[in-house]
mmCIF file of C-alpha atoms in Angstrom:
data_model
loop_
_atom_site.group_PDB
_atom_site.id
_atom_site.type_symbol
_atom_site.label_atom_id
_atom_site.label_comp_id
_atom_site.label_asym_id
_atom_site.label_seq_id
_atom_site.Cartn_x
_atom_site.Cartn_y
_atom_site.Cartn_z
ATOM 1 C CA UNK A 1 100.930 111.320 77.837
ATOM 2 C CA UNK A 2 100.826 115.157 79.505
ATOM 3 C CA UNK A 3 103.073 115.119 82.385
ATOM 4 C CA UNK A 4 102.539 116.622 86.072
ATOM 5 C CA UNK A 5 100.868 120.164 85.440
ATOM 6 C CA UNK A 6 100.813 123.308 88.053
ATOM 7 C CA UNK A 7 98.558 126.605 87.863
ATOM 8 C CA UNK A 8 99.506 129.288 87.847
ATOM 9 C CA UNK A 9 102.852 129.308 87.337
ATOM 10 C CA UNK A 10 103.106 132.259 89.027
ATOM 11 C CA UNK A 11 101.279 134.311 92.223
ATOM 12 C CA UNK A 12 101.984 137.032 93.759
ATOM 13 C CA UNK A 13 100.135 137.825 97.144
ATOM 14 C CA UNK A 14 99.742 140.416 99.646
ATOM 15 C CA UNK A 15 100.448 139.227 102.743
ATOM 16 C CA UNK A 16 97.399 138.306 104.959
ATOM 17 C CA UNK A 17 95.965 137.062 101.434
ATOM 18 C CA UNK A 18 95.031 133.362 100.857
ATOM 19 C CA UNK A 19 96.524 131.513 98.075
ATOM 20 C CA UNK A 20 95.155 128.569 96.559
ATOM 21 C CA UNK A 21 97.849 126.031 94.149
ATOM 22 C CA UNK A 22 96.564 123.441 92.070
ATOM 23 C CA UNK A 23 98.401 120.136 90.970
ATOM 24 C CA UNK A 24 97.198 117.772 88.195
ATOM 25 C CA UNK A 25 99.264 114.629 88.655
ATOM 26 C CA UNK A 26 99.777 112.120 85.672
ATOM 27 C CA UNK A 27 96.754 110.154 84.754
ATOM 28 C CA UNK A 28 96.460 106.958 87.389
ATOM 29 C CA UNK A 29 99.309 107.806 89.683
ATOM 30 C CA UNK A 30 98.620 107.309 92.949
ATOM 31 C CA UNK A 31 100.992 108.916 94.810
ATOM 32 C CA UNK A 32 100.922 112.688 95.053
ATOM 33 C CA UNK A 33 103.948 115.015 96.981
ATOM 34 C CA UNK A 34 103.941 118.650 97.562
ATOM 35 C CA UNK A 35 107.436 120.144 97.810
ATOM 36 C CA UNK A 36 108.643 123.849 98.846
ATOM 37 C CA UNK A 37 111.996 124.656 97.426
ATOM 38 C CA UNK A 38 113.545 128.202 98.106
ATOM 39 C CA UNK A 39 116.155 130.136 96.285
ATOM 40 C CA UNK A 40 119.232 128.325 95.914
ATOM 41 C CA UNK A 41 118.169 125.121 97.916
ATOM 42 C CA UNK A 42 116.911 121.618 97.229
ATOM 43 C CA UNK A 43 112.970 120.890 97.691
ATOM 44 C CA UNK A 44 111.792 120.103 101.134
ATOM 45 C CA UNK A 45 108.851 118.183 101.353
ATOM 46 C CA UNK A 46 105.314 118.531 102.710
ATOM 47 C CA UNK A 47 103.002 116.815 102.632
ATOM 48 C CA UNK A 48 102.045 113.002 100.486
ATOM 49 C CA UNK A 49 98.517 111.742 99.495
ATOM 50 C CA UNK A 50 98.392 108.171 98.713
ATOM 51 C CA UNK A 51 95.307 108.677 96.509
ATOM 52 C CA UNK A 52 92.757 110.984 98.187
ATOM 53 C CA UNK A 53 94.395 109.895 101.644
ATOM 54 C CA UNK A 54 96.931 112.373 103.153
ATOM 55 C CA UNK A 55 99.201 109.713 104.750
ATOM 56 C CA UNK A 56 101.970 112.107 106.160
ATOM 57 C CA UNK A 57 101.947 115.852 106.385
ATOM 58 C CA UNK A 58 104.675 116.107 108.933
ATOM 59 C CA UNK A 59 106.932 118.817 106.474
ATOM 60 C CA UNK A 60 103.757 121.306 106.502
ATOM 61 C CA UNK A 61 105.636 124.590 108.164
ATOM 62 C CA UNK A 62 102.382 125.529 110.106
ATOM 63 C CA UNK A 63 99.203 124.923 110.157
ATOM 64 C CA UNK A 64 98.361 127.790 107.946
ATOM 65 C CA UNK A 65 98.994 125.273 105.326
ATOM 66 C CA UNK A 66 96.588 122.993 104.353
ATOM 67 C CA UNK A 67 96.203 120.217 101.524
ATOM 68 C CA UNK A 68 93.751 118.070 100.091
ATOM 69 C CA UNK A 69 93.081 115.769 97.210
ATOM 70 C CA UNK A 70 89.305 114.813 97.822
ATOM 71 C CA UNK A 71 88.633 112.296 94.644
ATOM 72 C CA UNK A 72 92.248 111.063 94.440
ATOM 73 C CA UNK A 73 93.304 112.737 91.477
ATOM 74 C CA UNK A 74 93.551 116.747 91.313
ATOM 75 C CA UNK A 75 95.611 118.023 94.306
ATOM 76 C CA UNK A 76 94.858 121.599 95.917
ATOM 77 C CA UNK A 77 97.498 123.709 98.080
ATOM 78 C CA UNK A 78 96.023 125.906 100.553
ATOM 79 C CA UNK A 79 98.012 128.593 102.037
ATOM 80 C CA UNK A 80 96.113 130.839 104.273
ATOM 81 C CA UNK A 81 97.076 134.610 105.665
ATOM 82 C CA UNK A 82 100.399 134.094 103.642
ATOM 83 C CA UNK A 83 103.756 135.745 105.248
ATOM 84 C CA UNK A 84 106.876 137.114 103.193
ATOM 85 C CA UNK A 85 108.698 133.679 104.609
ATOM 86 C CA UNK A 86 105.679 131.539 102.363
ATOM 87 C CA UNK A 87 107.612 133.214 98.822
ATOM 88 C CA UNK A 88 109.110 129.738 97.227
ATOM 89 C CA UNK A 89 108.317 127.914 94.486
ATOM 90 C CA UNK A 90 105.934 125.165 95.378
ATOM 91 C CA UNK A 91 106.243 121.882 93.433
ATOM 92 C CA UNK A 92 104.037 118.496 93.242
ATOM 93 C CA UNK A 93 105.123 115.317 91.936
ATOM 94 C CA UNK A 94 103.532 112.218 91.348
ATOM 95 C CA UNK A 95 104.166 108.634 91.102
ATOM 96 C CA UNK A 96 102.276 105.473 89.864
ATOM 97 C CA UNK A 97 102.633 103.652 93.261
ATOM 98 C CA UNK A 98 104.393 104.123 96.572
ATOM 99 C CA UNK A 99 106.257 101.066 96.427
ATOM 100 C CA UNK A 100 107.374 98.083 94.146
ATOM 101 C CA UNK A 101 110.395 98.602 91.122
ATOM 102 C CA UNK A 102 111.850 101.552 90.015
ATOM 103 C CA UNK A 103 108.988 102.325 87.413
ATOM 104 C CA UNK A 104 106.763 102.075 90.207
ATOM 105 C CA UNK A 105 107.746 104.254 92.763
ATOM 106 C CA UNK A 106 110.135 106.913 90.524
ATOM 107 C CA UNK A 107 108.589 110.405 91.082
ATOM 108 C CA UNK A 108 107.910 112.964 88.035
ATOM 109 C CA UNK A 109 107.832 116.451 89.267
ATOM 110 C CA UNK A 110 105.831 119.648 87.857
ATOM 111 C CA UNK A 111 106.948 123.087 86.890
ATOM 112 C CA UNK A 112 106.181 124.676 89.884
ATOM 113 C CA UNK A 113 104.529 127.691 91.112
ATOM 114 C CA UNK A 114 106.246 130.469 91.680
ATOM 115 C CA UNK A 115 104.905 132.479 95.153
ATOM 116 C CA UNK A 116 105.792 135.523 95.741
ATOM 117 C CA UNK A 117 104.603 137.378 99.123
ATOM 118 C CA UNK A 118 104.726 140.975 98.833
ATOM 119 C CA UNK B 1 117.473 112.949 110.590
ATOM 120 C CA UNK B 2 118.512 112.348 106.900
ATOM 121 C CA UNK B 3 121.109 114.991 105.611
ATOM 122 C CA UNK B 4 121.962 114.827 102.102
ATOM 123 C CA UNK B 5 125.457 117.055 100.801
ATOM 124 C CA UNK B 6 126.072 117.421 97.343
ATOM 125 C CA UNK B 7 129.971 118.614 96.057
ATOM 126 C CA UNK B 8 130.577 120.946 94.416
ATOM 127 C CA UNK B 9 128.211 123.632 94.661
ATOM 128 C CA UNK B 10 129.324 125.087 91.713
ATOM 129 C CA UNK B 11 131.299 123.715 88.601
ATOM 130 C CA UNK B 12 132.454 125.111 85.584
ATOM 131 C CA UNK B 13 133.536 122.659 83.006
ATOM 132 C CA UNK B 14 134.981 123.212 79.185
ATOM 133 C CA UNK B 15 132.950 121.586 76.416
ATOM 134 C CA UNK B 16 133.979 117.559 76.217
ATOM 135 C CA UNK B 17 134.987 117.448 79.508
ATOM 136 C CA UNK B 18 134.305 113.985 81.586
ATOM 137 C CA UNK B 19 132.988 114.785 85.160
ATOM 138 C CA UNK B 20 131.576 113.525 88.450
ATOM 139 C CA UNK B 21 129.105 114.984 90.876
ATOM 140 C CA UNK B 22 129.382 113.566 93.890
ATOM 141 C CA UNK B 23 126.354 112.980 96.541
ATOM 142 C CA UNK B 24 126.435 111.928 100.527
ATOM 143 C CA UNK B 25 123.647 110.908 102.807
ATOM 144 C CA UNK B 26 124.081 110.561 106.604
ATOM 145 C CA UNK B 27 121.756 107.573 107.218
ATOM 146 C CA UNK B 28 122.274 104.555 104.877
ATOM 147 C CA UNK B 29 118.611 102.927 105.681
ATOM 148 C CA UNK B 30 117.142 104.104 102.407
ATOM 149 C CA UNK B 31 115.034 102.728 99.957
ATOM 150 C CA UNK B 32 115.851 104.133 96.497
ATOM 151 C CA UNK B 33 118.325 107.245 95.774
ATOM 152 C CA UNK B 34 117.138 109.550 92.754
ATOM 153 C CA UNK B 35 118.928 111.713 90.565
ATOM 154 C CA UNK B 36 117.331 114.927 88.993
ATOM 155 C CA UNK B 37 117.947 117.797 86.648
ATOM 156 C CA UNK B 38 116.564 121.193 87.051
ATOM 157 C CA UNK B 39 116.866 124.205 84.883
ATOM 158 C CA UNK B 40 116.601 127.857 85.832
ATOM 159 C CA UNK B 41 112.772 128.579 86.718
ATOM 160 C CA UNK B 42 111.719 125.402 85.723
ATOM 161 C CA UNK B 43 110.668 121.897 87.496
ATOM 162 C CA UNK B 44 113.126 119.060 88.077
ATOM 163 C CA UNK B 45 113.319 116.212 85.470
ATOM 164 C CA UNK B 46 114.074 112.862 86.883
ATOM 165 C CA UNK B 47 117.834 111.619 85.449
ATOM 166 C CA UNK B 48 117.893 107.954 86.954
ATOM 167 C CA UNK B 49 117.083 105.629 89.851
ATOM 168 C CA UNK B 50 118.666 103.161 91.399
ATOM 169 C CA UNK B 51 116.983 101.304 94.029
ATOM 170 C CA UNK B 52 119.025 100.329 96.864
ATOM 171 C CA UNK B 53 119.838 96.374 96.136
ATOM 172 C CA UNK B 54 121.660 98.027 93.153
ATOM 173 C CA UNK B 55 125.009 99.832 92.527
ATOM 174 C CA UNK B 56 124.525 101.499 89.317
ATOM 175 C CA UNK B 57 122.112 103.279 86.426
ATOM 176 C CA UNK B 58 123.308 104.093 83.080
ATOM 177 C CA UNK B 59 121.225 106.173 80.318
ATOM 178 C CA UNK B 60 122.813 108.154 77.819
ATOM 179 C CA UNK B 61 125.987 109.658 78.565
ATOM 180 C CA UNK B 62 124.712 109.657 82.196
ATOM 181 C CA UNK B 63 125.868 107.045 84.999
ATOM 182 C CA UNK B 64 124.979 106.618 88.494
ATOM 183 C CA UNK B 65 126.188 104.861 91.024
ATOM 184 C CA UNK B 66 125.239 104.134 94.427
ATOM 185 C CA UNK B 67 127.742 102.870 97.397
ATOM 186 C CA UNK B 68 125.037 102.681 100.096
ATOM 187 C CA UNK B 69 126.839 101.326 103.102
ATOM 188 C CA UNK B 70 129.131 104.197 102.939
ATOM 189 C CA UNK B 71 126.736 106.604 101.870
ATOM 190 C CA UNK B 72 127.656 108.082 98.766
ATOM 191 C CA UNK B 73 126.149 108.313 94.752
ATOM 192 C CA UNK B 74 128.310 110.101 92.264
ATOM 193 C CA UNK B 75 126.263 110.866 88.839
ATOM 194 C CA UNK B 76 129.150 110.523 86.058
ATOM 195 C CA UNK B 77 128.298 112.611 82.965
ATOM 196 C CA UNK B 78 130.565 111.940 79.867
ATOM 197 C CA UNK B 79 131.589 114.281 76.586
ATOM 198 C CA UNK B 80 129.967 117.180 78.532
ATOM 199 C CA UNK B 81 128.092 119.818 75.740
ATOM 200 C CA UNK B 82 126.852 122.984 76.605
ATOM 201 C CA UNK B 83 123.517 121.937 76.746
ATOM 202 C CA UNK B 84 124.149 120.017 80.006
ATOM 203 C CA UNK B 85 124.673 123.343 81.648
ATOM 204 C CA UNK B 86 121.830 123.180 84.994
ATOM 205 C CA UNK B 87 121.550 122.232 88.700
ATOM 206 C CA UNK B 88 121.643 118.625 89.582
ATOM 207 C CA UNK B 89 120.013 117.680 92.740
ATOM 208 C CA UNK B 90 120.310 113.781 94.073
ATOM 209 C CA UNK B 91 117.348 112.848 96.553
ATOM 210 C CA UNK B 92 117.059 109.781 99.291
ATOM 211 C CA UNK B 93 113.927 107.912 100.094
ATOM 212 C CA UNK B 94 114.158 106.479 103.341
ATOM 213 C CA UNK B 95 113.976 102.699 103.930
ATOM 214 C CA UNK B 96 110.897 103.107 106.891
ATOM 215 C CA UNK B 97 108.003 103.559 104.692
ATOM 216 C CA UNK B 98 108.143 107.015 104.641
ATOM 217 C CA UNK B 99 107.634 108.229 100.841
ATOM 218 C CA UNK B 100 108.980 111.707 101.090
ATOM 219 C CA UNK B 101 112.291 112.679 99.171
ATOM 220 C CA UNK B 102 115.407 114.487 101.240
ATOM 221 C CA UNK B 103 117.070 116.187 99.056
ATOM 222 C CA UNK B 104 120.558 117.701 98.413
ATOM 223 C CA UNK B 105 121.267 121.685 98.130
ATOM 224 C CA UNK B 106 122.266 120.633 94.250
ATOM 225 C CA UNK B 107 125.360 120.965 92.010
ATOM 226 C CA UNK B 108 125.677 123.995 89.442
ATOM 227 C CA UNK B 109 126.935 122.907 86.234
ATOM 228 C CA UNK B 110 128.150 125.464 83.237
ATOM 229 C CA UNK B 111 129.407 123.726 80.387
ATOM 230 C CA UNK B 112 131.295 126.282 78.621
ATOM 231 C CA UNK B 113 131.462 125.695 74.540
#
């Protein structure tokens, strides 16, 4: 089956502008993660939906960003009056459950999207 | 707070070559540790898991293992190619119900044929 998929794969913003990243998660997962990972450094995480629920948004950097996942399935990333220090790439991954075995909880990651804040 | 160190930062191996990346985490209380691959501009592919009642993962030419009570993993990659040239990352879930992933800075590989 298709893995996670991202769109784009690539913005580039003017600061002030609102930016809007999509995540489609693999069919029936429940769990869905954002991550921001800048150059040369591992992902950091942000925020986690346990399906449409956002159960823990305690690595969103302000509260300019903003997440939601209203039927359970499609995740959207909302950045709002972006700033040069919002340029990462900004991955989701998904997994089937949040708990249980390895197969359960394992997380599969996206390609990204690349933001770049002019 | 969870800090996750990954040695070396860079490593530049000749084709064949056995080696060992080596991961440590500051707080042992986790849940699962993950190990992932990620090529330049591209997402991270999961390598293996190993939940934390166990001490190893093998697939492929790939092994993990996991020491949790002295909180290390090294990912041992055997007959190194060229095409094993990326970053590997390792990642900690905590044990406290939290889902989110701390990862490490990652390891730069270059297999050199």
């Amino acid at each position: 089956g298709a893995g996670v998929s991202q769109s784009p794969r690539y913005k580039v913003a003017k600061r002030g502008q609102d930016v809007a990243l999509r995540c489609d998660p693999i069919s029936g997962h429940v769990s869905l993660f954002w991550y921001q990972q800048a150059l040369g450094q591992g992902p950091e995480f942000l925020t986690y939906f346990q399906n449409e629920a956002q159960l823990d948004k305690s690595g969103l950097p302000s509260d300019r960003f903003f997440a939601e996942r209203p039927e359970g399935s499609v995740s959207t990333l909302k950045i709002q009056r972006t700033q040069q220090e919002d340029s990462a790439v900004y991955l989701c991954a998904s997994s089937l459950r949040a708990s249980g075995g390895a197969s359960y909880n394992e997380q599969f990651f996206g390609p990204g999207t690349r933001l770049t804040v002019l | 707070k969870q800090e996750v160190t990954q040695i070396p930062a860079a490593l530049s191996v000749p084709e064949g070559e056995n080696l060992v990346l080596n991961c440590s985490f500051t707080d042992s209380a986790i849940y699962n540790l993950q190990w992932f691959r990620q090529d330049p501009g591209k997402g991270l592919t999961s390598l293996l898991l190993i939940q934390s009642s166990q001490r190893e993962q093998t697939s492929g030419r790939l092994n993990a293992s996991l020491d949790k009570s002295s909180g290390r993993s090294t990912l041992y990659i055997a007959a190194s190619q060229p095409g094993d040239s990326a970053t590997y990352l390792c990642a900690v879930r905590p044990d406290t119900g939290r889902r989110a992933l701390t990862f490490g800075s990652g390891t730069r590989l270059q297999v050199q044929p």
